[in-house]
Amino acid sequence: MATNYALTHATATAELAPRLTVAEEVAKFVRTKPLGAAGAAIILAMMAVAGFAEPLAPYDPYRGDYGLQFARPSADHWFGTDEFGRDILSRIMYGARIALFVGFTASFAGCTLGGLLGVISAYYGGKVD
């Protein structure tokens, strides 16, 4: 039996379809999945703030000023201060590092452990499944 390798209309169209640029792909993602795009924007903003916390943070997050305990939000301290007079905005910026590390580590560990258990379950089946 001979095999026909001729191009059909469907394969010719698929092969000749123009590729989208990265900007067009991002615009399509934002248009079709706005909640996913909002979530991605929040995570990217959090990663940017965590990565550039040292130059962005207005104050040292560990150094307090007892004269400014529980200060209200102001031009100097946008989110106010805590019970030790530490700037809350600076503490949030530095705390984002720890939050992202814990989140990504837990996700990685969960995927690794879940994948391993899934492979074992698929291999042995039966009662293990």
Short mmCIF file of C-alpha atoms in Angstrom, two decimals:
data_model
loop_
_atom_site.label_atom_id
_atom_site.label_comp_id
_atom_site.label_asym_id
_atom_site.label_seq_id
_atom_site.Cartn_x
_atom_site.Cartn_y
_atom_site.Cartn_z
CA MET A 1 0.00 0.00 0.00
CA ALA A 2 1.45 3.37 -0.98
CA THR A 3 1.59 6.28 1.44
CA ASN A 4 0.49 9.67 0.14
CA TYR A 5 2.60 12.53 1.52
CA ALA A 6 0.88 15.27 -0.47
CA LEU A 7 -0.11 18.43 1.36
CA THR A 8 -3.79 18.80 2.02
CA HIS A 9 -5.57 22.07 2.67
CA ALA A 10 -5.55 21.47 6.46
CA THR A 11 -1.82 20.77 6.71
CA ALA A 12 -0.91 23.56 4.31
CA THR A 13 -2.90 26.06 6.36
CA ALA A 14 -1.35 24.85 9.60
CA GLU A 15 2.16 25.05 8.18
CA LEU A 16 1.66 28.52 6.71
CA ALA A 17 -0.09 30.08 9.70
CA PRO A 18 1.93 33.07 10.95
CA ARG A 19 3.49 32.75 14.37
CA LEU A 20 2.43 35.25 17.01
CA THR A 21 5.00 37.49 18.62
CA VAL A 22 5.51 37.41 22.38
CA ALA A 23 3.56 40.66 22.77
CA GLU A 24 0.65 39.21 20.77
CA GLU A 25 0.72 36.02 22.87
CA VAL A 26 0.60 38.07 26.09
CA ALA A 27 -2.23 40.24 24.73
CA LYS A 28 -4.18 37.11 23.76
CA PHE A 29 -3.63 35.63 27.24
CA VAL A 30 -4.83 38.84 28.93
CA ARG A 31 -7.86 39.02 26.65
CA THR A 32 -8.91 35.37 27.02
CA LYS A 33 -7.97 34.80 30.68
CA PRO A 34 -8.21 38.09 32.60
CA LEU A 35 -8.18 36.49 36.06
CA GLY A 36 -5.10 34.46 35.20
CA ALA A 37 -3.43 37.61 33.91
CA ALA A 38 -4.33 39.49 37.11
CA GLY A 39 -2.89 36.67 39.23
CA ALA A 40 0.28 36.59 37.15
CA ALA A 41 0.63 40.38 37.46
CA ILE A 42 0.28 40.18 41.25
CA ILE A 43 2.89 37.42 41.53
CA LEU A 44 5.29 39.24 39.18
CA ALA A 45 4.85 42.49 41.13
CA MET A 46 5.47 40.64 44.40
CA MET A 47 8.61 39.03 42.93
CA ALA A 48 9.86 42.42 41.72
CA VAL A 49 9.28 44.06 45.10
CA ALA A 50 10.94 41.13 46.90
CA GLY A 51 13.89 41.13 44.53
CA PHE A 52 14.48 44.86 44.82
CA ALA A 53 13.55 45.26 48.50
CA GLU A 54 16.88 46.76 49.54
CA PRO A 55 16.84 49.77 47.20
CA LEU A 56 13.04 50.19 47.37
CA ALA A 57 12.42 49.90 51.12
CA PRO A 58 12.45 53.34 52.72
CA TYR A 59 13.67 52.10 56.14
CA ASP A 60 15.52 49.20 57.73
CA PRO A 61 12.82 46.61 58.54
CA TYR A 62 14.51 45.51 61.77
CA ARG A 63 15.36 48.89 63.25
CA GLY A 64 12.72 50.48 65.41
CA ASP A 65 12.12 53.93 66.84
CA TYR A 66 10.25 53.74 70.14
CA GLY A 67 9.11 57.32 69.68
CA LEU A 68 7.07 56.22 66.65
CA GLN A 69 5.19 53.26 68.15
CA PHE A 70 1.87 52.62 66.39
CA ALA A 71 2.27 55.70 64.19
CA ARG A 72 -0.54 56.24 61.71
CA PRO A 73 0.14 56.15 57.98
CA SER A 74 1.86 59.33 56.86
CA ALA A 75 4.11 60.64 54.11
CA ASP A 76 7.13 59.23 55.98
CA HIS A 77 5.59 55.84 56.84
CA TRP A 78 3.01 54.93 54.19
CA PHE A 79 1.59 51.95 56.13
CA GLY A 80 2.44 53.30 59.58
CA THR A 81 4.63 51.63 62.21
CA ASP A 82 4.23 48.66 64.53
CA GLU A 83 4.55 48.34 68.32
CA PHE A 84 8.34 48.67 68.10
CA GLY A 85 8.30 51.67 65.76
CA ARG A 86 9.40 49.64 62.72
CA ASP A 87 8.16 50.71 59.29
CA ILE A 88 5.42 48.30 58.14
CA LEU A 89 5.94 48.91 54.41
CA SER A 90 9.62 47.96 54.68
CA ARG A 91 8.71 44.85 56.67
CA ILE A 92 6.17 43.82 54.01
CA MET A 93 8.74 44.26 51.24
CA TYR A 94 11.31 42.11 53.01
CA GLY A 95 8.65 39.64 54.16
CA ALA A 96 7.66 39.01 50.54
CA ARG A 97 10.98 37.20 50.10
CA ILE A 98 10.13 34.69 52.79
CA ALA A 99 6.54 34.30 51.60
CA LEU A 100 7.62 33.57 48.03
CA PHE A 101 10.32 31.14 49.17
CA VAL A 102 7.87 29.21 51.35
CA GLY A 103 5.19 29.18 48.64
CA PHE A 104 7.47 27.99 45.85
CA THR A 105 9.20 25.44 48.10
CA ALA A 106 5.88 23.99 49.27
CA SER A 107 4.59 23.83 45.69
CA PHE A 108 7.75 22.12 44.48
CA ALA A 109 7.71 19.63 47.35
CA GLY A 110 4.02 18.89 46.81
CA CYS A 111 4.45 18.34 43.08
CA THR A 112 7.52 16.16 43.62
CA LEU A 113 5.93 14.04 46.33
CA GLY A 114 2.61 13.82 44.48
CA GLY A 115 4.35 12.84 41.26
CA LEU A 116 6.39 10.18 43.03
CA LEU A 117 3.32 8.72 44.73
CA GLY A 118 1.44 8.80 41.41
CA VAL A 119 4.22 6.91 39.64
CA ILE A 120 4.35 4.30 42.42
CA SER A 121 0.56 3.95 42.35
CA ALA A 122 0.49 3.60 38.57
CA TYR A 123 3.28 1.01 38.59
CA TYR A 124 1.90 -1.23 41.34
CA GLY A 125 -1.84 -0.52 40.94
CA GLY A 126 -4.26 -2.68 42.94
CA LYS A 127 -4.36 -1.85 46.65
CA VAL A 128 -1.68 0.84 46.29
CA ASP A 129 -3.83 2.62 43.73
#
